[in-house]
Short mmCIF file of C-alpha atoms in Angstrom, two decimals:
data_model
loop_
_atom_site.label_atom_id
_atom_site.label_comp_id
_atom_site.label_asym_id
_atom_site.label_seq_id
_atom_site.Cartn_x
_atom_site.Cartn_y
_atom_site.Cartn_z
CA MET A 28 10.30 222.73 -1.44
CA THR A 29 11.30 220.12 -4.20
CA GLY A 30 14.31 221.05 -6.32
CA PRO A 31 14.14 222.22 -9.92
CA ILE A 32 13.32 219.95 -12.65
CA LEU A 33 15.90 221.54 -14.68
CA ASP A 34 19.11 222.86 -13.59
CA ILE A 35 21.26 224.35 -16.34
CA ARG A 36 24.72 225.83 -15.02
CA GLY A 37 27.42 227.56 -17.06
CA LEU A 38 26.03 226.33 -20.23
CA ARG A 39 28.44 227.00 -23.17
CA LYS A 40 28.03 226.28 -26.79
CA SER A 41 30.09 227.19 -29.89
CA PHE A 42 29.77 226.00 -33.45
CA GLY A 43 33.01 226.55 -35.04
CA HIS A 44 34.66 229.90 -33.81
CA VAL A 45 31.31 231.22 -32.96
CA GLU A 46 30.06 230.60 -29.11
CA VAL A 47 26.40 230.66 -29.51
CA LEU A 48 25.80 230.09 -25.60
CA ARG A 49 28.21 232.11 -23.49
CA GLY A 50 27.50 231.01 -19.84
CA ILE A 51 23.97 230.33 -19.35
CA ASP A 52 22.67 229.58 -15.95
CA LEU A 53 18.86 228.54 -15.53
CA ALA A 54 16.67 226.66 -13.33
CA VAL A 55 13.17 225.75 -13.78
CA LYS A 56 10.57 224.81 -10.96
CA PRO A 57 8.23 222.17 -10.97
CA GLN A 58 4.95 223.12 -13.00
CA GLU A 59 6.58 226.41 -13.89
CA LEU A 60 6.06 227.60 -17.49
CA VAL A 61 9.14 229.54 -18.42
CA PHE A 62 9.36 231.58 -21.63
CA ILE A 63 12.24 232.45 -23.53
CA ILE A 64 12.51 235.50 -25.92
CA GLY A 65 14.94 237.07 -27.57
CA PRO A 66 16.20 237.95 -31.42
CA SER A 67 17.02 235.62 -33.85
CA GLY A 68 20.46 234.33 -33.34
CA SER A 69 20.63 234.77 -29.49
CA GLY A 70 21.13 231.16 -28.92
CA LYS A 71 17.29 230.21 -27.65
CA SER A 72 16.81 227.21 -30.15
CA THR A 73 20.51 226.01 -29.35
CA LEU A 74 19.85 226.55 -25.38
CA LEU A 75 16.55 224.34 -25.80
CA ARG A 76 18.63 221.52 -27.93
CA CYS A 77 21.22 221.48 -25.70
CA CYS A 78 18.62 220.63 -22.98
CA ASN A 79 18.14 216.85 -24.30
CA ARG A 80 21.44 216.98 -26.23
CA LEU A 81 20.36 217.10 -29.39
CA GLU A 82 23.02 219.57 -29.41
CA GLU A 83 26.16 218.49 -27.44
CA PRO A 84 27.28 221.47 -24.89
CA ASN A 85 30.83 222.72 -24.65
CA ALA A 86 30.72 223.03 -21.14
CA GLY A 87 28.67 223.36 -17.96
CA THR A 88 26.21 220.78 -16.41
CA ILE A 89 22.41 220.17 -17.18
CA LEU A 90 20.46 218.25 -14.69
CA VAL A 91 16.90 216.89 -15.24
CA ASP A 92 15.35 215.86 -12.06
CA GLY A 93 18.40 215.79 -10.30
CA VAL A 94 20.33 213.63 -13.26
CA ASP A 95 23.40 214.95 -14.36
CA LEU A 96 23.02 214.85 -18.58
CA MET A 97 26.55 215.49 -18.97
CA ASP A 98 27.63 212.42 -16.91
CA ARG A 99 29.54 209.73 -19.25
CA ARG A 100 27.25 206.91 -17.18
CA THR A 101 24.16 209.04 -18.03
CA ASN A 102 21.71 206.83 -20.52
CA ILE A 103 20.62 209.73 -22.85
CA ASN A 104 18.66 207.77 -24.74
CA ALA A 105 16.73 206.60 -21.34
CA MET A 106 16.52 210.29 -20.34
CA ARG A 107 15.13 211.77 -23.42
CA ARG A 108 11.53 210.21 -22.99
CA HIS A 109 11.31 212.27 -19.84
CA ILE A 110 12.35 215.40 -21.86
CA GLY A 111 9.72 215.91 -24.21
CA MET A 112 10.32 218.33 -27.15
CA VAL A 113 8.10 220.14 -30.05
CA PHE A 114 9.83 221.51 -33.00
CA GLN A 115 8.83 224.35 -35.21
CA SER A 116 8.35 222.46 -38.29
CA PHE A 117 6.14 219.44 -36.29
CA ASN A 118 8.79 216.87 -37.51
CA LEU A 119 5.88 214.40 -37.76
CA TYR A 120 7.06 210.86 -39.32
CA PRO A 121 5.45 211.34 -42.80
CA HIS A 122 5.11 207.59 -43.51
CA LEU A 123 3.43 206.74 -40.43
CA SER A 124 -0.28 207.49 -38.97
CA ALA A 125 -1.06 209.76 -36.15
CA LEU A 126 -1.29 206.72 -33.99
CA SER A 127 1.99 205.12 -35.05
CA ASN A 128 3.60 208.50 -34.70
CA VAL A 129 2.70 208.51 -31.13
CA SER A 130 2.99 204.76 -30.42
CA LEU A 131 6.55 204.46 -32.18
CA ALA A 132 8.53 205.48 -28.82
CA LEU A 133 6.26 203.84 -26.64
CA ARG A 134 6.94 200.56 -28.39
CA LYS A 135 10.55 200.88 -29.02
CA VAL A 136 11.85 202.79 -26.04
CA VAL A 137 9.81 202.20 -23.32
CA LYS A 138 9.00 198.40 -24.84
CA LYS A 139 5.38 198.50 -24.55
CA SER A 140 3.38 195.78 -26.54
CA ARG A 141 1.65 196.91 -29.64
CA ALA A 142 -1.52 196.72 -27.96
CA GLU A 143 -0.57 198.71 -24.60
CA ALA A 144 1.48 201.43 -26.56
CA GLU A 145 -1.71 202.20 -29.09
CA ALA A 146 -3.64 202.35 -26.33
CA LEU A 147 -1.77 204.93 -24.51
CA ALA A 148 -1.09 206.91 -27.99
CA LEU A 149 -4.87 206.83 -27.88
CA THR A 150 -5.09 208.80 -24.65
CA ALA A 151 -2.26 211.13 -25.85
CA LEU A 152 -4.40 212.06 -28.80
CA GLU A 153 -7.38 212.31 -26.83
CA ARG A 154 -5.59 215.13 -24.76
CA VAL A 155 -4.93 216.88 -27.95
CA GLY A 156 -8.41 216.46 -29.13
CA LEU A 157 -7.15 214.36 -31.91
CA ARG A 158 -8.52 210.74 -30.80
CA GLU A 159 -10.67 210.98 -34.11
CA LYS A 160 -7.11 211.52 -36.64
CA ALA A 161 -5.51 208.52 -35.07
CA LYS A 162 -5.67 206.79 -38.65
CA SER A 163 -4.86 210.02 -40.41
CA TYR A 164 -1.42 210.42 -41.95
CA PRO A 165 0.58 213.95 -41.38
CA SER A 166 0.05 214.96 -44.95
CA GLU A 167 -3.89 214.54 -44.25
CA LEU A 168 -3.89 217.08 -41.55
CA SER A 169 -3.57 220.91 -41.18
CA GLY A 170 -0.20 222.26 -39.83
CA GLY A 171 -2.04 222.87 -36.18
CA GLN A 172 -3.47 219.22 -35.92
CA GLN A 173 0.05 217.95 -37.05
CA GLN A 174 1.75 219.99 -34.17
CA ARG A 175 -1.10 218.63 -31.70
CA VAL A 176 0.13 215.40 -33.01
CA ALA A 177 3.65 216.01 -32.39
CA ILE A 178 2.58 217.36 -28.72
CA ALA A 179 0.60 214.09 -28.37
CA ARG A 180 4.23 212.25 -29.10
CA ALA A 181 5.95 213.80 -26.73
CA LEU A 182 3.25 213.52 -24.20
CA ALA A 183 2.69 210.24 -24.63
CA LEU A 184 6.12 209.44 -23.10
CA GLU A 185 4.81 211.10 -19.78
CA PRO A 186 7.94 213.66 -19.75
CA THR A 187 8.87 215.41 -16.56
CA ILE A 188 9.38 218.55 -18.57
CA MET A 189 8.53 219.69 -22.18
CA LEU A 190 10.55 221.96 -24.64
CA PHE A 191 8.73 224.03 -27.24
CA ASP A 192 10.82 225.48 -29.99
CA GLU A 193 8.71 228.16 -31.68
CA PRO A 194 5.96 225.43 -31.82
CA THR A 195 3.48 228.29 -33.64
CA SER A 196 6.06 230.14 -35.81
CA ALA A 197 5.40 227.52 -38.84
CA LEU A 198 1.50 227.86 -38.56
CA ASP A 199 -1.01 230.05 -40.65
CA PRO A 200 -2.47 232.80 -37.96
CA GLU A 201 -6.00 230.74 -37.73
CA LEU A 202 -4.15 227.61 -36.42
CA VAL A 203 -2.13 229.19 -33.93
CA GLY A 204 -4.89 229.31 -31.26
CA SER A 205 -5.36 225.68 -31.32
CA VAL A 206 -1.87 224.60 -30.20
CA LEU A 207 -1.77 227.43 -27.94
CA GLY A 208 -4.78 226.35 -26.56
CA VAL A 209 -3.41 222.54 -25.68
CA MET A 210 -0.28 224.30 -24.33
CA ARG A 211 -2.78 226.11 -22.05
CA GLU A 212 -4.31 223.00 -20.81
CA LEU A 213 -0.89 221.39 -20.24
CA LYS A 214 -0.08 224.32 -17.92
CA GLN A 215 -3.35 223.66 -16.05
CA ASP A 216 -2.26 220.09 -15.76
CA GLY A 217 0.81 220.99 -14.03
CA MET A 218 3.29 220.39 -16.63
CA THR A 219 6.62 221.87 -16.60
CA MET A 220 7.54 223.59 -19.46
CA LEU A 221 10.35 225.81 -21.34
CA VAL A 222 9.16 227.55 -24.11
CA VAL A 223 10.70 229.52 -27.09
CA SER A 224 8.18 231.49 -28.48
CA HIS A 225 7.10 235.02 -29.41
CA GLU A 226 3.46 234.51 -28.71
CA MET A 227 3.44 237.70 -26.24
CA ARG A 228 -0.34 237.31 -25.59
CA PHE A 229 0.31 233.99 -24.37
CA ALA A 230 3.35 234.46 -22.56
CA ARG A 231 1.27 237.20 -20.67
CA ASP A 232 -1.24 234.98 -19.38
CA ALA A 233 0.32 231.93 -18.97
CA ALA A 234 3.95 231.95 -18.21
CA ASP A 235 5.24 232.20 -14.71
CA ARG A 236 8.40 233.66 -15.57
CA VAL A 237 9.78 235.25 -19.03
CA ILE A 238 13.69 235.07 -19.67
CA PHE A 239 15.37 237.73 -22.49
CA MET A 240 18.50 236.43 -24.48
CA ASP A 241 20.85 238.33 -26.33
CA HIS A 242 23.93 237.31 -28.11
CA GLY A 243 24.14 234.11 -26.02
CA LEU A 244 23.46 235.58 -22.50
CA ILE A 245 20.67 236.03 -20.44
CA VAL A 246 20.14 239.89 -20.18
CA GLU A 247 17.23 239.89 -18.01
CA GLU A 248 14.18 237.68 -16.48
CA ALA A 249 10.93 238.79 -14.29
CA PRO A 250 7.45 237.77 -14.37
CA PRO A 251 5.88 238.56 -17.36
CA SER A 252 3.66 241.42 -16.11
CA GLN A 253 6.78 243.26 -15.40
CA ILE A 254 9.05 242.26 -18.42
CA PHE A 255 6.65 243.42 -20.88
CA THR A 256 5.69 246.83 -19.15
CA SER A 257 8.85 248.02 -17.58
CA PRO A 258 11.89 246.00 -18.38
CA ARG A 259 14.83 246.98 -16.75
CA GLU A 260 17.61 246.24 -19.27
CA PRO A 261 17.36 249.03 -22.68
CA ARG A 262 18.21 245.80 -24.70
CA THR A 263 14.87 243.91 -23.38
CA ARG A 264 13.01 247.26 -23.79
CA THR A 265 14.03 247.72 -27.50
CA PHE A 266 13.41 244.34 -28.43
CA ILE A 267 10.11 244.23 -26.64
CA ALA A 268 9.09 247.76 -28.47
CA GLU A 269 9.91 246.08 -31.57
CA LEU A 270 7.84 242.73 -31.02
CA THR A 271 4.77 244.88 -29.92
CA ARG A 272 4.81 247.55 -32.63
CA MET B 4 11.87 189.45 -97.16
CA GLU B 5 11.31 185.22 -96.40
CA ALA B 6 14.85 184.95 -96.14
CA LEU B 7 14.80 187.69 -93.51
CA LEU B 8 12.05 186.00 -91.23
CA ASN B 9 13.88 182.78 -91.91
CA GLN B 10 17.24 184.17 -90.37
CA PHE B 11 16.01 185.78 -87.25
CA PHE B 12 12.16 184.85 -86.48
CA ASN B 13 12.23 181.05 -87.46
CA LEU B 14 9.68 179.67 -85.40
CA ASP B 15 10.87 176.00 -86.19
CA ILE B 16 14.29 176.55 -84.77
CA MET B 17 13.15 178.70 -81.91
CA ALA B 18 11.03 175.57 -80.79
CA ARG B 19 14.13 173.23 -81.34
CA ALA B 20 16.27 176.10 -79.45
CA LEU B 21 13.73 176.44 -76.45
CA PRO B 22 14.81 173.63 -74.00
CA LEU B 23 18.48 174.98 -74.26
CA VAL B 24 17.17 178.52 -74.24
CA LEU B 25 14.86 177.67 -70.94
CA THR B 26 18.17 176.29 -68.90
CA GLY B 27 19.80 179.31 -69.84
CA LEU B 28 16.78 181.40 -68.41
CA LYS B 29 16.96 179.06 -65.18
CA GLN B 30 20.47 180.19 -64.60
CA THR B 31 19.73 183.61 -65.28
CA LEU B 32 17.02 183.63 -62.79
CA LEU B 33 19.58 181.85 -60.21
CA LEU B 34 22.27 184.49 -60.85
CA CYS B 35 19.58 187.30 -60.16
CA ILE B 36 18.06 185.59 -56.86
CA VAL B 37 22.10 185.50 -55.61
CA VAL B 38 23.08 188.74 -57.12
CA ILE B 39 20.20 191.20 -56.43
CA PRO B 40 19.96 190.30 -52.66
CA LEU B 41 23.79 190.51 -52.23
CA GLY B 42 23.81 194.05 -54.00
CA LEU B 43 20.99 195.24 -52.16
CA ALA B 44 22.50 194.42 -48.60
CA GLY B 45 26.18 195.47 -49.77
CA GLY B 46 24.58 198.58 -50.80
CA LEU B 47 22.81 199.36 -47.64
CA LEU B 48 25.81 198.42 -46.05
CA VAL B 49 28.07 200.87 -48.00
CA ALA B 50 25.49 203.69 -47.50
CA LEU B 51 25.51 203.08 -43.91
CA LEU B 52 29.28 202.99 -43.63
CA SER B 53 29.60 206.21 -45.69
CA LEU B 54 27.60 207.50 -42.91
CA VAL B 55 29.96 207.13 -40.13
CA PRO B 56 31.27 210.25 -38.60
CA TRP B 57 35.13 209.25 -38.61
CA ARG B 58 36.26 211.31 -41.59
CA VAL B 59 38.88 208.83 -42.63
CA PHE B 60 36.53 205.67 -42.70
CA ARG B 61 34.29 207.83 -44.73
CA TRP B 62 36.96 209.06 -47.39
CA ALA B 63 37.91 205.03 -47.36
CA THR B 64 34.60 204.23 -48.07
CA ILE B 65 33.88 206.89 -50.91
CA LEU B 66 37.21 205.83 -52.32
CA ALA B 67 36.08 202.08 -52.46
CA ILE B 68 32.78 203.25 -54.30
CA ASP B 69 34.08 205.69 -56.63
CA PHE B 70 36.93 202.58 -57.80
CA PHE B 71 34.07 200.00 -58.17
CA ARG B 72 31.92 202.45 -60.20
CA ALA B 73 34.97 203.77 -62.48
CA VAL B 74 36.03 199.77 -63.04
CA PRO B 75 34.04 198.29 -65.92
CA PRO B 76 32.25 195.07 -64.19
CA LEU B 77 33.59 193.01 -67.29
CA VAL B 78 36.98 193.68 -66.18
CA LEU B 79 36.40 192.90 -62.65
CA LEU B 80 34.43 189.78 -63.65
CA ILE B 81 37.54 188.43 -65.34
CA PHE B 82 39.63 189.53 -63.09
CA VAL B 83 38.05 187.61 -60.10
CA TYR B 84 37.37 184.34 -62.50
CA SER B 85 40.70 184.45 -64.62
CA GLY B 86 43.11 186.41 -62.73
CA LEU B 87 42.43 185.63 -58.83
CA PRO B 88 43.66 181.69 -59.66
CA PHE B 89 47.41 183.21 -59.97
CA ALA B 90 47.03 184.37 -56.48
CA GLY B 91 45.55 180.74 -55.45
CA ILE B 92 42.09 181.88 -55.25
CA ARG B 93 40.09 179.63 -57.87
CA LEU B 94 36.35 180.24 -57.92
CA THR B 95 33.32 178.33 -59.75
CA PRO B 96 31.94 180.83 -62.34
CA LEU B 97 28.85 181.47 -60.16
CA ALA B 98 30.72 182.31 -57.41
CA ALA B 99 33.05 184.39 -59.36
CA VAL B 100 29.88 186.50 -60.54
CA ALA B 101 28.64 186.68 -57.19
CA VAL B 102 31.75 188.43 -55.98
CA ALA B 103 32.55 190.83 -58.81
CA PHE B 104 28.62 191.71 -58.76
CA LEU B 105 28.80 192.39 -55.01
CA LEU B 106 31.65 194.93 -55.35
CA ASN B 107 29.97 196.30 -58.58
CA ASN B 108 26.39 196.49 -57.50
CA SER B 109 27.06 197.29 -53.99
CA SER B 110 28.44 200.68 -54.94
CA TYR B 111 25.83 201.63 -57.07
CA TYR B 112 23.06 200.51 -54.58
CA GLY B 113 24.82 202.16 -51.80
CA GLU B 114 24.91 205.68 -54.06
CA VAL B 115 21.04 204.97 -54.36
CA TYR B 116 20.57 204.83 -50.77
CA ARG B 117 22.80 207.45 -49.67
CA ALA B 118 20.74 209.62 -51.74
CA GLY B 119 17.68 208.34 -49.88
CA ILE B 120 18.96 209.20 -46.58
CA GLU B 121 19.89 212.22 -47.51
CA SER B 122 16.74 213.31 -48.89
CA VAL B 123 15.41 212.82 -45.47
CA GLY B 124 15.53 215.91 -43.24
CA ARG B 125 17.45 216.71 -40.21
CA GLY B 126 14.10 217.04 -38.25
CA GLN B 127 13.21 213.48 -38.79
CA TRP B 128 16.36 212.63 -36.92
CA ASP B 129 15.74 214.97 -34.42
CA ALA B 130 12.30 214.24 -33.72
CA ALA B 131 13.15 210.49 -33.36
CA ARG B 132 16.37 211.20 -30.81
CA SER B 133 14.14 213.51 -28.52
CA THR B 134 11.87 210.77 -27.98
CA GLY B 135 15.12 208.59 -27.24
CA LEU B 136 15.06 206.25 -30.09
CA THR B 137 18.79 204.91 -30.57
CA LEU B 138 20.72 205.57 -33.68
CA THR B 139 19.78 202.29 -34.97
CA GLN B 140 16.22 202.25 -34.22
CA THR B 141 15.83 206.04 -36.14
CA LEU B 142 17.57 204.33 -38.95
CA ARG B 143 15.24 201.45 -39.16
CA ASN B 144 12.10 202.86 -38.10
CA VAL B 145 12.12 206.27 -39.15
CA VAL B 146 14.74 207.25 -41.80
CA LEU B 147 15.46 204.20 -43.66
CA PRO B 148 11.46 203.58 -44.73
CA GLN B 149 11.40 207.15 -46.00
CA ALA B 150 14.79 206.81 -47.91
CA ILE B 151 13.79 203.88 -49.62
CA ARG B 152 10.38 204.98 -50.53
CA ASN B 153 12.03 208.46 -51.85
CA VAL B 154 14.78 206.55 -54.04
CA LEU B 155 12.61 203.30 -54.98
CA PRO B 156 12.40 203.96 -58.73
CA ASP B 157 16.23 204.20 -58.73
CA LEU B 158 16.42 201.43 -56.90
CA ILE B 159 14.46 199.30 -59.38
CA SER B 160 15.76 201.17 -62.18
CA ASN B 161 19.40 200.06 -60.93
CA THR B 162 18.10 196.29 -60.85
CA VAL B 163 16.84 196.20 -64.29
CA GLU B 164 20.65 197.29 -65.26
CA VAL B 165 21.95 194.51 -62.70
CA VAL B 166 19.52 191.95 -64.39
CA LYS B 167 20.83 192.84 -67.92
CA LEU B 168 24.56 192.79 -66.89
CA THR B 169 24.13 189.30 -65.88
CA SER B 170 24.43 188.25 -69.55
CA LEU B 171 28.16 189.10 -68.99
CA ALA B 172 28.31 185.86 -67.28
CA SER B 173 28.26 184.18 -70.52
CA VAL B 174 32.19 185.54 -70.97
CA ILE B 175 33.22 183.11 -68.35
CA ALA B 176 31.34 180.34 -69.64
CA LEU B 177 28.39 180.68 -67.10
CA PRO B 178 25.59 178.75 -69.24
CA GLU B 179 23.22 181.75 -68.59
CA LEU B 180 20.28 182.93 -70.96
CA LEU B 181 22.63 185.05 -73.58
CA TYR B 182 25.08 181.65 -73.15
CA SER B 183 22.78 179.22 -74.01
CA ALA B 184 21.18 180.84 -76.80
CA ASP B 185 24.44 181.95 -78.51
CA MET B 186 25.36 178.36 -78.23
CA ALA B 187 22.10 177.29 -79.78
CA ARG B 188 22.95 180.14 -82.74
CA SER B 189 26.01 178.27 -83.18
CA LEU B 190 24.60 174.98 -83.83
CA THR B 191 21.63 176.06 -86.11
CA PHE B 192 23.97 178.85 -87.85
CA ASN B 193 20.44 180.89 -87.22
CA THR B 194 20.10 184.19 -85.29
CA SER B 195 16.35 183.16 -84.31
CA PRO B 196 17.73 181.99 -80.56
CA ILE B 197 18.99 184.96 -80.07
CA VAL B 198 16.09 186.90 -80.52
CA LEU B 199 14.15 184.35 -78.46
CA ALA B 200 16.59 185.28 -75.54
CA ALA B 201 16.00 189.17 -76.07
CA GLY B 202 12.24 188.20 -76.20
CA PHE B 203 12.83 186.34 -72.41
CA TYR B 204 14.82 189.90 -71.40
CA LEU B 205 12.01 191.58 -72.48
CA LEU B 206 9.46 189.78 -71.02
CA MET B 207 11.37 189.86 -67.49
CA LEU B 208 12.31 193.83 -67.47
CA TRP B 209 9.22 195.21 -69.38
CA PRO B 210 7.26 195.11 -66.18
CA LEU B 211 9.97 196.56 -64.26
CA VAL B 212 10.43 199.38 -66.51
CA ARG B 213 6.95 200.01 -66.72
CA LEU B 214 6.61 200.10 -62.76
CA VAL B 215 9.66 202.79 -62.68
CA SER B 216 7.70 204.97 -64.89
CA ARG B 217 4.50 204.63 -63.18
CA LEU B 218 6.25 205.04 -59.60
CA GLU B 219 8.17 208.37 -61.02
CA ARG B 220 4.98 209.78 -62.10
CA ARG B 221 3.18 209.41 -58.32
CA ILE B 222 6.30 210.79 -57.08
CA ALA B 223 6.31 213.99 -59.39
CA SER B 224 2.32 214.70 -58.73
#
């Protein structure tokens, strides 16, 4: 049995006087898809953003593939390419084509030649079904397509884990399916994923584990079948009743 | 009417003044080649300094920017050229203009760049950093290209102002376009050389002014 890909212990984060994360312990095993749900302001996104230190934690340890991200000697930029991140608002670079969006870090971080980087970028775009859009600019793509390019951008760096921060919340309902489809395929290919989202149906059929967070703490965690039908904690029950209403 | 034409649009006198005015034009172009890149580079440096997270450092930069924006460039120029020799620093007219303009222009260009950098959303930084790009790589490949595109009309407008301000160099006897034309005016007792110089300024700057309008319209749409 190999150890967890992501191992978080005692994670704390404050913004000013507000403690947003109040001691989080969370381990994600290889090939596991872990879902995080919870009311807004519960600290879900902050937790995700601490996993690649876009947000600087105040205390705790974060191990990714056994490497301590909080260690002074760890090169965070070198580690980040192994931690793919997908954002709610896509955050594609608007001045670059889809291909350049995906190949930029391959060239600058992984130091591939332009030709190599573009070949790898095309492969990544192919995986999200957008090879033919390589020359398009973000403004020429639908929201769903933009998000898939953003997934390809993370994927091209061959991450060991991918973080999804509400990847479908900014999409029109009819575009959500294409993005979830790509995520489903990633899961089938064995990608380890940590997902903040309220796509309950997706969680039900794809997630291995669902975590309910409230006020900066993990309140409950269970397999989706259990947490959605018979949650233990009253707070979880209220939240899920609200969500499925 | 005839007298008026003779005084302002005397082609004869313009033709006679042309060689002198052209040497002035050359000096003005030389000034621009020195002063504009210096200002663009200095401004970028100032904008980057004002991003530094140390508070004291940032305040010092902001104070310097405010100071050089509030002091009239002519005062600065005369101070540098005629004042600094009393401190043992003697500069050629060209060097004096370069220094005074660097201080003044860096502040203006710096504010334009800063507005551009601030116009690029937090999400762009997040995305770039999450793929492992360093701070410098993020600035160079992601933030600055967008920032500069967003404020391109302001950068060009500012450059138009800088070109016009090079005429201040006439005050310290640098024989640029205005200085040469004014010399021709005093030799001929006729205003036509000044009109000629104005024509050259117009020729240089009108395309830029048009470009700004077009860019602004494109950005607005």
